[in-house]
mmCIF file of C-alpha atoms and ligand atoms in Angstrom:
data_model
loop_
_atom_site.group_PDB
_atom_site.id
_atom_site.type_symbol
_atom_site.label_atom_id
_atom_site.label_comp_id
_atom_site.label_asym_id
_atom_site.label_seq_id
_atom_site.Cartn_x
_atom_site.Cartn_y
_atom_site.Cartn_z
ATOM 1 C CA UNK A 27 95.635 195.610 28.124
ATOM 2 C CA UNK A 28 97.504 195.135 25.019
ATOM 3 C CA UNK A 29 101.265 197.055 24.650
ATOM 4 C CA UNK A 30 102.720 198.556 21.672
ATOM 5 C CA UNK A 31 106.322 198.650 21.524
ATOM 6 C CA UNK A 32 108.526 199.915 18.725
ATOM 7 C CA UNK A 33 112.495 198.508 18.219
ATOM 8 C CA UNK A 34 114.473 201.652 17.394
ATOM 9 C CA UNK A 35 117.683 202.859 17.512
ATOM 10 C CA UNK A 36 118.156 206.296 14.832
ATOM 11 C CA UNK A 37 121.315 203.757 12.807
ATOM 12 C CA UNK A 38 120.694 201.595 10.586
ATOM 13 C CA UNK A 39 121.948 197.818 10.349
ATOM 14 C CA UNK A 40 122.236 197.567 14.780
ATOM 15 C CA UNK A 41 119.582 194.991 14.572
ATOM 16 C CA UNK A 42 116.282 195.956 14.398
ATOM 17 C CA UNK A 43 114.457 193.871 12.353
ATOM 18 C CA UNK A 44 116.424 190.782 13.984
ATOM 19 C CA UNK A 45 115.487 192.210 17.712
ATOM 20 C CA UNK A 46 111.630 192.389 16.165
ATOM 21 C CA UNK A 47 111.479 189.026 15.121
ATOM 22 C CA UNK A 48 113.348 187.570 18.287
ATOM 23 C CA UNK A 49 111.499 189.628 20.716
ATOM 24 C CA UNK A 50 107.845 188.954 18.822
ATOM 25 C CA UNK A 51 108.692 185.361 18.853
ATOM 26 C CA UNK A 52 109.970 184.938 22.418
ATOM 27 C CA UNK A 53 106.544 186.731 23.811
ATOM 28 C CA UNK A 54 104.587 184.456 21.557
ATOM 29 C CA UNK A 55 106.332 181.452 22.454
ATOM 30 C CA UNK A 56 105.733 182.330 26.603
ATOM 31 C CA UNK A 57 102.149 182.521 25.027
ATOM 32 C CA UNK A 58 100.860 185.588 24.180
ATOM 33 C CA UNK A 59 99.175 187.041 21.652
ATOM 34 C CA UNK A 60 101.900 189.013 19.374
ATOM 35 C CA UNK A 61 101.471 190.396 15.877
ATOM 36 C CA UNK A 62 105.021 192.247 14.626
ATOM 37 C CA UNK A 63 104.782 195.676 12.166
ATOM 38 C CA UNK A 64 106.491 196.186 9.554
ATOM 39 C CA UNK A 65 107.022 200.062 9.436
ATOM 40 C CA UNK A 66 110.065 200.144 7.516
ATOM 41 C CA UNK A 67 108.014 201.021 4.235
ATOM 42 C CA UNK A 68 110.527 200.282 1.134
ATOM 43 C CA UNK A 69 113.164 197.932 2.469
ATOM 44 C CA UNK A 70 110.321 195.386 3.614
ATOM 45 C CA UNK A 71 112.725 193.101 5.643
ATOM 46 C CA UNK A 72 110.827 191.869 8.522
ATOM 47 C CA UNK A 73 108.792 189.458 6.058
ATOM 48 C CA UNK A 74 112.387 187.801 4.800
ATOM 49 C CA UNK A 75 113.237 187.447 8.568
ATOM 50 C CA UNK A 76 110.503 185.916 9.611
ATOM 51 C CA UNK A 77 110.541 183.298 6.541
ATOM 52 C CA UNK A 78 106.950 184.972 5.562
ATOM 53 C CA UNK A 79 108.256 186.721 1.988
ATOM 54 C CA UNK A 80 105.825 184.263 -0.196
ATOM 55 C CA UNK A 81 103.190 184.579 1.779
ATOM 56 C CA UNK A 82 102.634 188.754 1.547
ATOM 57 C CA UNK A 83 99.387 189.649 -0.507
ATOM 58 C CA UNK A 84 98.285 192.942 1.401
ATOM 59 C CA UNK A 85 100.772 195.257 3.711
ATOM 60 C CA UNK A 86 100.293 198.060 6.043
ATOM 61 C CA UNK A 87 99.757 200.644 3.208
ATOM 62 C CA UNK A 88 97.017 198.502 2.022
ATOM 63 C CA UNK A 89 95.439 198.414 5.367
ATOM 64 C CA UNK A 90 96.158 202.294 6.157
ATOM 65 C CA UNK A 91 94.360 203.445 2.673
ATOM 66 C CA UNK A 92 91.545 201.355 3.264
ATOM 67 C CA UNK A 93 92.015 199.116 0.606
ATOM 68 C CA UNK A 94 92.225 195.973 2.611
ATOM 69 C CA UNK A 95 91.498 194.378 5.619
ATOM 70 C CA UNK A 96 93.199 193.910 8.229
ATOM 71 C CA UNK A 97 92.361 190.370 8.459
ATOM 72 C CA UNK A 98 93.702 190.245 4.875
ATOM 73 C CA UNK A 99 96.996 191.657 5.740
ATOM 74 C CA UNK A 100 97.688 189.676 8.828
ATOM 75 C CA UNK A 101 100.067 186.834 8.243
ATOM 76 C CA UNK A 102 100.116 183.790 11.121
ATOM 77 C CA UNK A 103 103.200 182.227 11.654
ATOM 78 C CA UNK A 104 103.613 178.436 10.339
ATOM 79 C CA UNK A 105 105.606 177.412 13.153
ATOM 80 C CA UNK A 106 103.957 179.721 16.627
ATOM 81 C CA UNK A 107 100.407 179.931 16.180
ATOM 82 C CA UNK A 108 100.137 183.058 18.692
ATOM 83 C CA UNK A 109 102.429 184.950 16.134
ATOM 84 C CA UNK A 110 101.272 187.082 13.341
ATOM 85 C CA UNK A 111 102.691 189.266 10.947
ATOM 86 C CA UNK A 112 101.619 192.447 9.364
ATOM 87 C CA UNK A 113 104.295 193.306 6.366
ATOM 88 C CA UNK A 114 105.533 196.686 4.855
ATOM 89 C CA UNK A 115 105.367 197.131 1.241
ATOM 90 C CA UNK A 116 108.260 197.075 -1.056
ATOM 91 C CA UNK A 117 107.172 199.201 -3.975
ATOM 92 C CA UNK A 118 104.795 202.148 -2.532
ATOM 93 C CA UNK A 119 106.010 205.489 -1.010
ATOM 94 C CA UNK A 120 106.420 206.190 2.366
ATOM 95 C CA UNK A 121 104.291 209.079 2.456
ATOM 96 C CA UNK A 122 100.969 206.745 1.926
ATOM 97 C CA UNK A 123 101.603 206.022 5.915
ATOM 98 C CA UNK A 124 99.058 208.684 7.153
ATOM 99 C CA UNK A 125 98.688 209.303 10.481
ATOM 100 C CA UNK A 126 95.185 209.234 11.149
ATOM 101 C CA UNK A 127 95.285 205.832 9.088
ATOM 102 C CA UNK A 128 98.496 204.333 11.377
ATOM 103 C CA UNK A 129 96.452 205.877 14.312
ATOM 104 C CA UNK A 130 93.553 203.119 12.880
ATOM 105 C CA UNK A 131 95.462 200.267 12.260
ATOM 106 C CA UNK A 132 97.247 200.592 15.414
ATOM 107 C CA UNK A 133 93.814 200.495 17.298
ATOM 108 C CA UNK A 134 92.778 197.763 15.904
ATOM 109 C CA UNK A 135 96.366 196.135 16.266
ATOM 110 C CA UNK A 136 95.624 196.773 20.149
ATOM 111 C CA UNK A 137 91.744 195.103 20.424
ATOM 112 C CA UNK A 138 93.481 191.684 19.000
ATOM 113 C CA UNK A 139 96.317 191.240 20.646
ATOM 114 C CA UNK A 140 98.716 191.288 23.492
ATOM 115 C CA UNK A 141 101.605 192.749 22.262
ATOM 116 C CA UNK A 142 102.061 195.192 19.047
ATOM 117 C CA UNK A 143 106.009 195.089 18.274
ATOM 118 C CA UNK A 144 106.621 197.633 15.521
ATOM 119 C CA UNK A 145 109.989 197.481 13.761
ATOM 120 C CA UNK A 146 111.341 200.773 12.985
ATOM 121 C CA UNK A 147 112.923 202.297 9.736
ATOM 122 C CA UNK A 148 116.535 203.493 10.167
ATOM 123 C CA UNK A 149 117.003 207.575 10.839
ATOM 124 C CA UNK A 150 115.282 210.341 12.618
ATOM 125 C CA UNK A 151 112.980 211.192 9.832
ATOM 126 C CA UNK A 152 108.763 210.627 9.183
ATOM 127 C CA UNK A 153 109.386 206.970 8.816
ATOM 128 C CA UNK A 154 110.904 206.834 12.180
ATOM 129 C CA UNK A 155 108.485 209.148 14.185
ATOM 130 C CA UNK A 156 105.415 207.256 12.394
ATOM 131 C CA UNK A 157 106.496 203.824 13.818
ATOM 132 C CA UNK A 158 107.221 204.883 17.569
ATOM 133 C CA UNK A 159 104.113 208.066 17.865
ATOM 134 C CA UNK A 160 101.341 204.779 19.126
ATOM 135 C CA UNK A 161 104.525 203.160 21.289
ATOM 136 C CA UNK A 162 103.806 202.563 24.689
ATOM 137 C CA UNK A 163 107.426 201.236 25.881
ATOM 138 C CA UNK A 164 110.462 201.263 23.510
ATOM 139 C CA UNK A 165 113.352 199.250 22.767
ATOM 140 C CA UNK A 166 116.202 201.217 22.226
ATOM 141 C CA UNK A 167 118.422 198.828 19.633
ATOM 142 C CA UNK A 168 122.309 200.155 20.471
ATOM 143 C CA UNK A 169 125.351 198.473 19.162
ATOM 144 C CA UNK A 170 128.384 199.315 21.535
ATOM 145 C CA UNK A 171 130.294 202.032 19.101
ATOM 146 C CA UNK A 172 130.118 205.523 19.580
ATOM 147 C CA UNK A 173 128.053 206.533 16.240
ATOM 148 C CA UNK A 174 125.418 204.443 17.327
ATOM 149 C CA UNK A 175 124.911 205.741 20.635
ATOM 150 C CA UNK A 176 124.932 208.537 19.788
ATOM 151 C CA UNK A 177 122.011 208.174 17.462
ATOM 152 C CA UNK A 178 119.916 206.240 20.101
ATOM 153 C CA UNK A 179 120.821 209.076 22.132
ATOM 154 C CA UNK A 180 118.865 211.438 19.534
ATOM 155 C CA UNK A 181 116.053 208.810 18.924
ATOM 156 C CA UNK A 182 115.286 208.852 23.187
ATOM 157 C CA UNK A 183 115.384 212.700 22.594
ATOM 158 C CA UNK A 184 112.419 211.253 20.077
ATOM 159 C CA UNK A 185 110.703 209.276 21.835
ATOM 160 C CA UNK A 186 110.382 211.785 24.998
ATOM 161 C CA UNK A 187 108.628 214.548 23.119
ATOM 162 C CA UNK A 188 107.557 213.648 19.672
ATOM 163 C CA UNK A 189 105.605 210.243 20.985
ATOM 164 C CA UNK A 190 101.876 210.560 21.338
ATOM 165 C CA UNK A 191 102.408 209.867 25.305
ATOM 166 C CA UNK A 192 104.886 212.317 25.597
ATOM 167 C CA UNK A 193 102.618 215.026 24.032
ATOM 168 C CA UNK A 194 99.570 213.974 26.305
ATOM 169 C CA UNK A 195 101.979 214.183 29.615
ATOM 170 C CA UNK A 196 102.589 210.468 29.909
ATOM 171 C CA UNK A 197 105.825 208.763 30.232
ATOM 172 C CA UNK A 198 107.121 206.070 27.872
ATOM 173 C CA UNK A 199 109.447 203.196 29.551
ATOM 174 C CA UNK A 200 112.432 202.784 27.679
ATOM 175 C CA UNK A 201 114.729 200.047 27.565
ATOM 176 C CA UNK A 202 118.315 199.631 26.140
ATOM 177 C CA UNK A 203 119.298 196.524 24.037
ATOM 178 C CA UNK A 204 122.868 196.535 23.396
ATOM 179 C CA UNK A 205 123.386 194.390 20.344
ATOM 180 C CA UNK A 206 126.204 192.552 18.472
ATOM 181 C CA UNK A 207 128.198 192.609 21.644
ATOM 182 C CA UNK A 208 131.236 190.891 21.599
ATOM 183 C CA UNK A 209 133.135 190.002 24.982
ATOM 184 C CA UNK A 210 136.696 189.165 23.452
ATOM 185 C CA UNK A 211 136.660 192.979 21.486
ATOM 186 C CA UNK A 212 135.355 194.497 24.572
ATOM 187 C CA UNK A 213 137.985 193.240 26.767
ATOM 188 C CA UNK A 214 140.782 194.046 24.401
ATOM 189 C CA UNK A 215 139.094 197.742 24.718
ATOM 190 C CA UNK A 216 137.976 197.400 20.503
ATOM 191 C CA UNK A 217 134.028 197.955 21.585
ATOM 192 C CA UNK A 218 132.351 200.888 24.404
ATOM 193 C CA UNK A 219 132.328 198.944 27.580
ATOM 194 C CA UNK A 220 128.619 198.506 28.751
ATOM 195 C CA UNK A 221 128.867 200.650 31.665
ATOM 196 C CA UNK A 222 129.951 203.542 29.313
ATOM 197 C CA UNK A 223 127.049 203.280 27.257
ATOM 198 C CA UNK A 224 124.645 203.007 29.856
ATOM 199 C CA UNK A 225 126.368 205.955 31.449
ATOM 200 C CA UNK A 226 125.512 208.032 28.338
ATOM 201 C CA UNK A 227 122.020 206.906 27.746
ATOM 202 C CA UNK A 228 121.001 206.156 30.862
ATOM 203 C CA UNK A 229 117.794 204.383 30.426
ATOM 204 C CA UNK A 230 117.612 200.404 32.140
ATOM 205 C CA UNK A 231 119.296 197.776 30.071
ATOM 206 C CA UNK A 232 116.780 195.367 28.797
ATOM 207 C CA UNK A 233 120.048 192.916 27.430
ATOM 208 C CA UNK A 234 122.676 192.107 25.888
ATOM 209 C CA UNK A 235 123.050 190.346 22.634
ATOM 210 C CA UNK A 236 125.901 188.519 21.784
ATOM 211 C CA UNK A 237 127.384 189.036 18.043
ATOM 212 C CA UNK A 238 126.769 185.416 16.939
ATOM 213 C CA UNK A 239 127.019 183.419 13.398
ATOM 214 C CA UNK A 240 123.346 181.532 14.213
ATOM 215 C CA UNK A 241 121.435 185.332 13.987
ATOM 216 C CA UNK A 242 122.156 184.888 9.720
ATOM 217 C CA UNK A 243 121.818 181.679 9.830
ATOM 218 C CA UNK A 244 118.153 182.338 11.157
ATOM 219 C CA UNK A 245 117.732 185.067 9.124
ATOM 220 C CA UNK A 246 118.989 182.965 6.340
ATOM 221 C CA UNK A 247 116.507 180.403 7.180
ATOM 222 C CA UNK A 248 113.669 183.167 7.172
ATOM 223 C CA UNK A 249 113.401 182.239 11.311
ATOM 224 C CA UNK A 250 113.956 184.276 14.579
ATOM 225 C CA UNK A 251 116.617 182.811 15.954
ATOM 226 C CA UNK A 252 114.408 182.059 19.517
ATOM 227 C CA UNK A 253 112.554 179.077 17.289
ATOM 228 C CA UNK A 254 115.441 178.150 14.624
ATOM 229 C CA UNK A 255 117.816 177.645 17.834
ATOM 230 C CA UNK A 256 116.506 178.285 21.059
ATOM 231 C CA UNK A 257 119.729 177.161 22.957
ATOM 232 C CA UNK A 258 121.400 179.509 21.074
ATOM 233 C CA UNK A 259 123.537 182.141 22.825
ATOM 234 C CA UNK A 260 121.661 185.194 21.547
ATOM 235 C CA UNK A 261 118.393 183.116 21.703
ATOM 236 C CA UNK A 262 119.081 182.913 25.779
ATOM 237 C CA UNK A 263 120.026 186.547 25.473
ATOM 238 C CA UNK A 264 116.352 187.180 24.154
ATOM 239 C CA UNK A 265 114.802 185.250 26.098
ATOM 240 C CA UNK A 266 116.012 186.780 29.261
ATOM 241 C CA UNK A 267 115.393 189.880 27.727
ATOM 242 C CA UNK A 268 111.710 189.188 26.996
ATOM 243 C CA UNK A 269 111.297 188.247 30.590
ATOM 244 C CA UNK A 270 112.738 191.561 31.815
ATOM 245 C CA UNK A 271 110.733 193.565 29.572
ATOM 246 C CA UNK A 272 107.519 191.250 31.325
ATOM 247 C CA UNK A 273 108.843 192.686 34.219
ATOM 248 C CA UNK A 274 110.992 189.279 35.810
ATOM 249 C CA UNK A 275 114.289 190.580 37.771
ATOM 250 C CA UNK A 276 117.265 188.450 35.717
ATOM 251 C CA UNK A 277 120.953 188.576 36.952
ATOM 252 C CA UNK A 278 122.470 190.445 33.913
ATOM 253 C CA UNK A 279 125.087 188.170 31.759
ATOM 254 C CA UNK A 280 125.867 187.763 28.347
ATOM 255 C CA UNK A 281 124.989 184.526 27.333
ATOM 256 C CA UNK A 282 127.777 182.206 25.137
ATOM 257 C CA UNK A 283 127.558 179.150 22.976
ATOM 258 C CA UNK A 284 127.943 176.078 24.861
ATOM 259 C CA UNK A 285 130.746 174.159 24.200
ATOM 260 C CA UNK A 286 131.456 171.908 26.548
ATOM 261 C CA UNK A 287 132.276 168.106 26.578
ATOM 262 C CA UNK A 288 129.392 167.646 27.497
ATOM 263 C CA UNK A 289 127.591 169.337 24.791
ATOM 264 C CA UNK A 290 129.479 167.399 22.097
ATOM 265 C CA UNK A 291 128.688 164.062 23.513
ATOM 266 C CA UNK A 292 124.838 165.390 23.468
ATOM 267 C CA UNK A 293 125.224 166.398 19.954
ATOM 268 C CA UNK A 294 127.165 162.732 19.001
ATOM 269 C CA UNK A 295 124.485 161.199 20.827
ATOM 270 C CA UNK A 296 121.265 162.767 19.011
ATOM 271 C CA UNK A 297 123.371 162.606 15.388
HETATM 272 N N1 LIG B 1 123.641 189.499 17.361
HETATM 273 C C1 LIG B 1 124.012 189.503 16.084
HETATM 274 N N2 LIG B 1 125.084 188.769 15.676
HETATM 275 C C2 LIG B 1 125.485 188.780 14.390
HETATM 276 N N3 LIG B 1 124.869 189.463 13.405
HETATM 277 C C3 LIG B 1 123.797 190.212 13.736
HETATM 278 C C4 LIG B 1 123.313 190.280 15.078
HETATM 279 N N4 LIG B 1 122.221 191.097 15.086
HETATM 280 C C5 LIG B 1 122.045 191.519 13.820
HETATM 281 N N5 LIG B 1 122.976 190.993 12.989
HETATM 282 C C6 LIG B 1 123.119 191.191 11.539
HETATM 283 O O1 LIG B 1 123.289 192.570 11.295
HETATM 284 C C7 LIG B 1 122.653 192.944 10.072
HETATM 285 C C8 LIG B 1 121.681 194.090 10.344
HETATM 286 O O2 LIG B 1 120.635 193.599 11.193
HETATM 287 P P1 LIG B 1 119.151 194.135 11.089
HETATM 288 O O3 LIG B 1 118.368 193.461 12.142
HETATM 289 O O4 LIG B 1 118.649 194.045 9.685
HETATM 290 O O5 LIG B 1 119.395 195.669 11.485
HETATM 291 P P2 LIG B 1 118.449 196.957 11.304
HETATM 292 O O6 LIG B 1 117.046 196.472 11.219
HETATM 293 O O7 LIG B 1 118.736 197.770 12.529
HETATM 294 O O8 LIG B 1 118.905 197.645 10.059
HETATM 295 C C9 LIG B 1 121.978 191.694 9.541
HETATM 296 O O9 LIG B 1 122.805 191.119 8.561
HETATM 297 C C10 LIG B 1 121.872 190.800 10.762
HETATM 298 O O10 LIG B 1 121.886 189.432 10.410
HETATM 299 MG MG1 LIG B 2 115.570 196.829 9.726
#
């Protein structure tokens, strides 16, 4: 039975819109059917991340109003051909997301394919509520500083009684992805130490991704950074995480770039 699961996390810039296109392309590349959401109506970033910008004719307002079909909105990814995308719109208002249209789309979303991963807009608000209210299991996106736990802390308040589940008695899993982590500031006591943050939020940790140079250089390549570098330190870290949220028990690490002899005699060797 298809999933839906929305990436939020109440702050903006925590990562998202990366998380989205890492976690939609790591399930389609273990084969499944994935099509990402764009509900961040206005910013329309998910498209630029996912190197699909050019391609955009009709976006999720088009499909909610009725002016378009959903076939006609769907973008498939050039480079995984289990990956689709369905874009935001740049220009329109955010009010033209109505709920009994979302409710439609979403539906639909679920009859053709395995996994629905909607990215969120930043903030509490409408545009925040619309994109989790169909979510069956959430991704909390949490960078370790105390402002933005404290909003994910608020958005799981969310997501336990505003959520269409919630309101018909069900539970909705929730999983923490602590982003932009870096090990050096942590240890020299610059970043929340995990165990703090889980402390305060206390819902499972899904993974932690490192705070690496090749996420913009994906996103600067218009690629998640699972197909633009799978071996990739925060491509391992989403991988594992993908296979946790599949249900796999992983040992918990945070994954680093490897630099070993080894590795540059590899990298002479292919040159
Ligand atoms: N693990 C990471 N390492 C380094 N930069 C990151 C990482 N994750 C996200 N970023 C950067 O942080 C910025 C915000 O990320 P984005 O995914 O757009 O956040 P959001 O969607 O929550 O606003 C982007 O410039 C992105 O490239
Ligand atoms: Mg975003």
């Amino acid at each position: 039975m298809a999933k839906v699961l929305v990436v939020t996390s109440g702050k903006g810039g925590v990562g998202k819109t990366t998380s989205t296109a890492a976690i939609g392309a790591a399930l389609a590349q273990s084969g499944k059917n994935v099509v990402v959401v764009d509900f961040d109506v206005g910013l329309r970033n998910l498209d630029l991340v996912m190197g699909a910008e050019r391609r955009v004719v009709f976006d999720l307002i088009n499909v909610v109003q009725g002016d378009a079909k959903l076939s006609q909105a769907l973008i498939r990814d050039k480079r995984v051909d289990t990956l689709s995308i369905l874009p935001a719109s740049q220009t329109r208002d955010k009010d033209a997301l109505t709920p009994d249209g979302v409710a439609r789309v979403i539906a639909e979303l679920r009859e053709k394919f395995d996994w629905v991963v909607c990215d969120s807009p930043a903030g509490i608000e409408k545009g925040a509520q619309m994109a989790m209210y169909h979510a069956d299991e959430a991704v909390v996106v949490t960078n370790p500083e105390v402002s933005s736990v404290r909003d994910s802390d608020r958005i799981i308040g969310m997501l336990d009684s505003t959520t269409l589940r919630a309101k018909n008695g069900q539970k909705i899993d929730k999983h923490l992805l602590l982003t932009r982590y870096d090990p050096a500031r942590a240890a020299r006591g610059e970043m929340l130490r995990t165990e703090d943050v889980l402390e305060i939020l206390s819902i499972p940790l899904l993974g932690i991704i490192p705070e690496s140079e090749e996420v913009l250089r994906a996103s600067n390549l218009g690629s998640p950074v699972t197909l633009s570098n799978p071996e990739s330190a925060p491509a391992r870290a989403y991988f594992d995480a993908v296979r946790r949220l599949q249900g796999e028990t992983l040992e918990m690490s945070v994954p680093s770039e490897r630099r070993g002899l080894f590795g540059k005699w590899f990298k002479w060797r292919v040159a």
